[in-house]
Amino acid sequence: MSLEATETDYSNLAIDSETADKLFFEGRTANTFSEDPVSDEALETIYELTKMGPTMMNNQPLRITWIKSQEAREAVVAHMLEGNRAKSLTAPALAVLSYDANWHEQFSEFFPHAPERKAMFDDDAVMRAEIAKNNAWMQAGYFIMAVRAAGLAAGPMGGFNPAGVDTVVNDGKAHH
């Protein structure tokens, strides 16, 4: 697959060319961000779009924790590799994407027509974690598309200490 610029045939799409460009062809990993704050309404819209992505049995294991205050961003950034710190501090909001390995506990909500299927997952934490991780990856793709649809830029990255970020997220500094 080549990433070279090619002539795009929009005729096979169910969306208009402007939308296709915004969501797909203009999407790049952002390394710089606007200083404009991101509203809570915009973050809610991103969440509402993200949760519509299909997952196995609609299990929806992705969890988004929004990091908006300067104090919380600095606390998260302290757990990133040096190369990710400066650009992360310039973002008006960070999103920590994680997953709930005990997603099966919500079976009656996300799979109400067959809540008894929860029992299939009760005794296998390894399988639940793998299912959560795989489905959260899919949802992360929808998250990026939702960010783009909201007119914002996404800069997905690894290069951080997960345990350190978990500490920040769980100490109440972040906005869930």
PDB file of C-alpha atoms in Angstrom:
ATOM      1  CA  MET A   1       0.000   0.000   0.000  1.00  0.00           C
ATOM      2  CA  SER A   2       1.432   3.322  -1.032  1.00  0.00           C
ATOM      3  CA  LEU A   3       0.993   6.513   0.932  1.00  0.00           C
ATOM      4  CA  GLU A   4       1.784   8.622  -2.126  1.00  0.00           C
ATOM      5  CA  ALA A   5      -0.822  11.160  -3.168  1.00  0.00           C
ATOM      6  CA  THR A   6      -3.258   9.657  -5.618  1.00  0.00           C
ATOM      7  CA  GLU A   7      -6.370  10.882  -7.333  1.00  0.00           C
ATOM      8  CA  THR A   8      -9.251  10.094  -5.013  1.00  0.00           C
ATOM      9  CA  ASP A   9     -12.390   8.606  -6.487  1.00  0.00           C
ATOM     10  CA  TYR A  10     -15.170   9.878  -4.233  1.00  0.00           C
ATOM     11  CA  SER A  11     -17.916   8.278  -6.318  1.00  0.00           C
ATOM     12  CA  ASN A  12     -17.965   5.094  -4.246  1.00  0.00           C
ATOM     13  CA  LEU A  13     -18.408   6.898  -0.946  1.00  0.00           C
ATOM     14  CA  ALA A  14     -21.667   7.455   0.908  1.00  0.00           C
ATOM     15  CA  ILE A  15     -20.272  10.717   2.333  1.00  0.00           C
ATOM     16  CA  ASP A  16     -19.387  13.896   0.486  1.00  0.00           C
ATOM     17  CA  SER A  17     -15.800  14.640  -0.549  1.00  0.00           C
ATOM     18  CA  GLU A  18     -15.364  17.424   2.033  1.00  0.00           C
ATOM     19  CA  THR A  19     -16.292  15.041   4.853  1.00  0.00           C
ATOM     20  CA  ALA A  20     -14.059  12.295   3.444  1.00  0.00           C
ATOM     21  CA  ASP A  21     -11.179  14.750   3.248  1.00  0.00           C
ATOM     22  CA  LYS A  22     -11.741  15.972   6.824  1.00  0.00           C
ATOM     23  CA  LEU A  23     -12.018  12.486   8.319  1.00  0.00           C
ATOM     24  CA  PHE A  24      -9.509  10.527   6.248  1.00  0.00           C
ATOM     25  CA  PHE A  25      -7.341  12.329   3.732  1.00  0.00           C
ATOM     26  CA  GLU A  26      -6.360  15.333   5.860  1.00  0.00           C
ATOM     27  CA  GLY A  27      -5.886  13.350   9.060  1.00  0.00           C
ATOM     28  CA  ARG A  28      -2.342  13.352  10.415  1.00  0.00           C
ATOM     29  CA  THR A  29      -0.846  12.901  13.833  1.00  0.00           C
ATOM     30  CA  ALA A  30      -0.835  16.381  15.336  1.00  0.00           C
ATOM     31  CA  ASN A  31       2.374  17.688  16.858  1.00  0.00           C
ATOM     32  CA  THR A  32       1.144  21.226  17.491  1.00  0.00           C
ATOM     33  CA  PHE A  33      -2.141  22.442  18.882  1.00  0.00           C
ATOM     34  CA  SER A  34      -4.218  25.576  19.120  1.00  0.00           C
ATOM     35  CA  GLU A  35      -4.221  27.493  22.382  1.00  0.00           C
ATOM     36  CA  ASP A  36      -8.031  27.670  22.203  1.00  0.00           C
ATOM     37  CA  PRO A  37      -9.674  25.730  25.039  1.00  0.00           C
ATOM     38  CA  VAL A  38     -11.736  22.672  24.193  1.00  0.00           C
ATOM     39  CA  SER A  39     -15.231  22.927  25.619  1.00  0.00           C
ATOM     40  CA  ASP A  40     -16.846  20.243  27.724  1.00  0.00           C
ATOM     41  CA  GLU A  41     -19.579  20.123  25.063  1.00  0.00           C
ATOM     42  CA  ALA A  42     -16.993  19.254  22.393  1.00  0.00           C
ATOM     43  CA  LEU A  43     -15.569  16.506  24.618  1.00  0.00           C
ATOM     44  CA  GLU A  44     -19.061  15.128  25.221  1.00  0.00           C
ATOM     45  CA  THR A  45     -19.714  15.121  21.474  1.00  0.00           C
ATOM     46  CA  ILE A  46     -16.481  13.182  20.901  1.00  0.00           C
ATOM     47  CA  TYR A  47     -17.555  10.651  23.525  1.00  0.00           C
ATOM     48  CA  GLU A  48     -21.046  10.316  22.025  1.00  0.00           C
ATOM     49  CA  LEU A  49     -19.584   9.626  18.579  1.00  0.00           C
ATOM     50  CA  THR A  50     -16.937   7.235  19.905  1.00  0.00           C
ATOM     51  CA  LYS A  51     -19.404   5.054  21.768  1.00  0.00           C
ATOM     52  CA  MET A  52     -21.320   4.405  18.548  1.00  0.00           C
ATOM     53  CA  GLY A  53     -18.496   2.313  17.118  1.00  0.00           C
ATOM     54  CA  PRO A  54     -19.291  -1.407  17.022  1.00  0.00           C
ATOM     55  CA  THR A  55     -17.639  -3.724  19.519  1.00  0.00           C
ATOM     56  CA  MET A  56     -18.119  -7.400  20.364  1.00  0.00           C
ATOM     57  CA  MET A  57     -21.556  -7.772  21.949  1.00  0.00           C
ATOM     58  CA  ASN A  58     -21.525  -3.968  22.276  1.00  0.00           C
ATOM     59  CA  ASN A  59     -19.179  -4.386  25.263  1.00  0.00           C
ATOM     60  CA  GLN A  60     -17.762  -0.827  24.974  1.00  0.00           C
ATOM     61  CA  PRO A  61     -14.668  -1.328  27.172  1.00  0.00           C
ATOM     62  CA  LEU A  62     -12.951   1.954  26.240  1.00  0.00           C
ATOM     63  CA  ARG A  63     -12.678   4.511  29.012  1.00  0.00           C
ATOM     64  CA  ILE A  64     -11.767   8.109  28.227  1.00  0.00           C
ATOM     65  CA  THR A  65     -10.309  10.330  30.911  1.00  0.00           C
ATOM     66  CA  TRP A  66     -10.020  13.966  29.911  1.00  0.00           C
ATOM     67  CA  ILE A  67      -7.050  15.889  31.266  1.00  0.00           C
ATOM     68  CA  LYS A  68      -7.680  19.626  30.974  1.00  0.00           C
ATOM     69  CA  SER A  69      -6.201  21.551  33.886  1.00  0.00           C
ATOM     70  CA  GLN A  70      -2.583  22.658  33.676  1.00  0.00           C
ATOM     71  CA  GLU A  71      -1.830  20.848  36.939  1.00  0.00           C
ATOM     72  CA  ALA A  72      -3.257  17.534  35.702  1.00  0.00           C
ATOM     73  CA  ARG A  73      -1.568  17.848  32.285  1.00  0.00           C
ATOM     74  CA  GLU A  74       1.780  18.449  33.991  1.00  0.00           C
ATOM     75  CA  ALA A  75       1.203  15.429  36.224  1.00  0.00           C
ATOM     76  CA  VAL A  76       0.464  13.203  33.203  1.00  0.00           C
ATOM     77  CA  VAL A  77       3.305  14.643  31.136  1.00  0.00           C
ATOM     78  CA  ALA A  78       5.760  13.813  33.924  1.00  0.00           C
ATOM     79  CA  HIS A  79       5.153  10.142  33.054  1.00  0.00           C
ATOM     80  CA  MET A  80       5.822  10.559  29.314  1.00  0.00           C
ATOM     81  CA  LEU A  81       9.043  10.044  27.431  1.00  0.00           C
ATOM     82  CA  GLU A  82      10.951  13.285  26.979  1.00  0.00           C
ATOM     83  CA  GLY A  83      10.094  13.528  23.261  1.00  0.00           C
ATOM     84  CA  ASN A  84       6.345  13.581  23.981  1.00  0.00           C
ATOM     85  CA  ARG A  85       6.332  16.104  26.813  1.00  0.00           C
ATOM     86  CA  ALA A  86       6.504  19.519  25.132  1.00  0.00           C
ATOM     87  CA  LYS A  87       3.809  18.864  22.524  1.00  0.00           C
ATOM     88  CA  SER A  88       1.540  17.283  25.132  1.00  0.00           C
ATOM     89  CA  LEU A  89       1.793  20.339  27.345  1.00  0.00           C
ATOM     90  CA  THR A  90       0.657  22.542  24.448  1.00  0.00           C
ATOM     91  CA  ALA A  91      -2.526  20.536  23.855  1.00  0.00           C
ATOM     92  CA  PRO A  92      -5.562  22.219  25.443  1.00  0.00           C
ATOM     93  CA  ALA A  93      -6.856  18.790  26.480  1.00  0.00           C
ATOM     94  CA  LEU A  94      -5.359  15.334  26.749  1.00  0.00           C
ATOM     95  CA  ALA A  95      -7.354  12.148  26.555  1.00  0.00           C
ATOM     96  CA  VAL A  96      -6.101   9.086  28.365  1.00  0.00           C
ATOM     97  CA  LEU A  97      -7.623   6.055  26.674  1.00  0.00           C
ATOM     98  CA  SER A  98      -7.828   2.926  28.760  1.00  0.00           C
ATOM     99  CA  TYR A  99     -10.068  -0.107  28.992  1.00  0.00           C
ATOM    100  CA  ASP A 100     -12.210  -1.790  31.592  1.00  0.00           C
ATOM    101  CA  ALA A 101     -11.125  -5.421  31.906  1.00  0.00           C
ATOM    102  CA  ASN A 102     -14.283  -6.110  33.926  1.00  0.00           C
ATOM    103  CA  TRP A 103     -16.592  -4.897  31.173  1.00  0.00           C
ATOM    104  CA  HIS A 104     -18.656  -8.058  31.579  1.00  0.00           C
ATOM    105  CA  GLU A 105     -20.082  -6.699  34.848  1.00  0.00           C
ATOM    106  CA  GLN A 106     -22.211  -4.333  32.754  1.00  0.00           C
ATOM    107  CA  PHE A 107     -23.760  -7.083  30.621  1.00  0.00           C
ATOM    108  CA  SER A 108     -27.330  -6.234  31.621  1.00  0.00           C
ATOM    109  CA  GLU A 109     -26.789  -2.701  30.237  1.00  0.00           C
ATOM    110  CA  PHE A 110     -24.955  -3.361  26.982  1.00  0.00           C
ATOM    111  CA  PHE A 111     -26.495  -6.750  26.115  1.00  0.00           C
ATOM    112  CA  PRO A 112     -29.936  -6.580  27.794  1.00  0.00           C
ATOM    113  CA  HIS A 113     -31.485  -9.249  25.575  1.00  0.00           C
ATOM    114  CA  ALA A 114     -29.078 -11.898  26.930  1.00  0.00           C
ATOM    115  CA  PRO A 115     -27.620 -10.833  30.293  1.00  0.00           C
ATOM    116  CA  GLU A 116     -27.053 -14.476  31.215  1.00  0.00           C
ATOM    117  CA  ARG A 117     -24.064 -14.497  28.832  1.00  0.00           C
ATOM    118  CA  LYS A 118     -22.087 -12.630  31.503  1.00  0.00           C
ATOM    119  CA  ALA A 119     -21.415 -16.018  33.097  1.00  0.00           C
ATOM    120  CA  MET A 120     -19.331 -17.005  30.044  1.00  0.00           C
ATOM    121  CA  PHE A 121     -16.715 -14.464  31.131  1.00  0.00           C
ATOM    122  CA  ASP A 122     -16.876 -14.589  34.931  1.00  0.00           C
ATOM    123  CA  ASP A 123     -14.036 -17.046  35.498  1.00  0.00           C
ATOM    124  CA  ASP A 124     -11.534 -15.976  32.831  1.00  0.00           C
ATOM    125  CA  ALA A 125      -9.807 -12.686  33.620  1.00  0.00           C
ATOM    126  CA  VAL A 126      -7.176 -13.240  30.914  1.00  0.00           C
ATOM    127  CA  MET A 127      -9.823 -13.629  28.212  1.00  0.00           C
ATOM    128  CA  ARG A 128     -11.757 -10.593  29.495  1.00  0.00           C
ATOM    129  CA  ALA A 129      -8.624  -8.442  29.413  1.00  0.00           C
ATOM    130  CA  GLU A 130      -7.783  -9.573  25.877  1.00  0.00           C
ATOM    131  CA  ILE A 131     -11.319  -8.897  24.667  1.00  0.00           C
ATOM    132  CA  ALA A 132     -11.281  -5.506  26.388  1.00  0.00           C
ATOM    133  CA  LYS A 133      -7.945  -4.563  24.855  1.00  0.00           C
ATOM    134  CA  ASN A 134      -8.924  -5.666  21.333  1.00  0.00           C
ATOM    135  CA  ASN A 135     -12.264  -3.868  21.431  1.00  0.00           C
ATOM    136  CA  ALA A 136     -10.777  -0.743  23.017  1.00  0.00           C
ATOM    137  CA  TRP A 137      -8.278  -0.571  20.138  1.00  0.00           C
ATOM    138  CA  MET A 138     -11.212  -0.506  17.720  1.00  0.00           C
ATOM    139  CA  GLN A 139     -12.895   2.173  19.782  1.00  0.00           C
ATOM    140  CA  ALA A 140      -9.658   4.186  19.833  1.00  0.00           C
ATOM    141  CA  GLY A 141      -9.900   4.358  16.043  1.00  0.00           C
ATOM    142  CA  TYR A 142     -13.444   5.666  16.365  1.00  0.00           C
ATOM    143  CA  PHE A 143     -12.196   8.127  18.977  1.00  0.00           C
ATOM    144  CA  ILE A 144      -9.682   9.583  16.525  1.00  0.00           C
ATOM    145  CA  MET A 145     -12.389   9.867  13.871  1.00  0.00           C
ATOM    146  CA  ALA A 146     -14.690  11.562  16.392  1.00  0.00           C
ATOM    147  CA  VAL A 147     -11.962  14.060  17.276  1.00  0.00           C
ATOM    148  CA  ARG A 148     -11.544  14.812  13.556  1.00  0.00           C
ATOM    149  CA  ALA A 149     -15.324  15.082  13.078  1.00  0.00           C
ATOM    150  CA  ALA A 150     -15.395  17.642  15.903  1.00  0.00           C
ATOM    151  CA  GLY A 151     -12.864  19.719  13.976  1.00  0.00           C
ATOM    152  CA  LEU A 152     -10.011  19.006  16.363  1.00  0.00           C
ATOM    153  CA  ALA A 153      -6.610  17.398  15.937  1.00  0.00           C
ATOM    154  CA  ALA A 154      -5.467  14.141  17.494  1.00  0.00           C
ATOM    155  CA  GLY A 155      -1.897  13.245  18.342  1.00  0.00           C
ATOM    156  CA  PRO A 156      -2.036   9.611  19.440  1.00  0.00           C
ATOM    157  CA  MET A 157       1.094   8.401  21.178  1.00  0.00           C
ATOM    158  CA  GLY A 158       2.695   5.729  23.218  1.00  0.00           C
ATOM    159  CA  GLY A 159       5.886   6.433  25.066  1.00  0.00           C
ATOM    160  CA  PHE A 160       4.661   6.819  28.625  1.00  0.00           C
ATOM    161  CA  ASN A 161       4.706   4.996  31.931  1.00  0.00           C
ATOM    162  CA  PRO A 162       1.219   3.428  32.214  1.00  0.00           C
ATOM    163  CA  ALA A 163       1.419   2.924  35.982  1.00  0.00           C
ATOM    164  CA  GLY A 164       2.358   6.573  36.485  1.00  0.00           C
ATOM    165  CA  VAL A 165      -0.460   7.815  34.263  1.00  0.00           C
ATOM    166  CA  ASP A 166      -2.875   5.482  36.083  1.00  0.00           C
ATOM    167  CA  THR A 167      -1.822   7.114  39.357  1.00  0.00           C
ATOM    168  CA  VAL A 168      -2.668  10.570  37.998  1.00  0.00           C
ATOM    169  CA  VAL A 169      -5.977   9.412  36.556  1.00  0.00           C
ATOM    170  CA  ASN A 170      -6.977   7.661  39.763  1.00  0.00           C
ATOM    171  CA  ASP A 171      -5.983  10.457  42.165  1.00  0.00           C
ATOM    172  CA  GLY A 172      -8.889  12.664  41.132  1.00  0.00           C
ATOM    173  CA  LYS A 173      -6.945  15.304  39.180  1.00  0.00           C
ATOM    174  CA  ALA A 174      -8.461  14.219  35.890  1.00  0.00           C
ATOM    175  CA  HIS A 175     -11.970  14.798  34.512  1.00  0.00           C
ATOM    176  CA  HIS A 176     -13.789  11.567  33.690  1.00  0.00           C
TER     177      HIS A 176
END
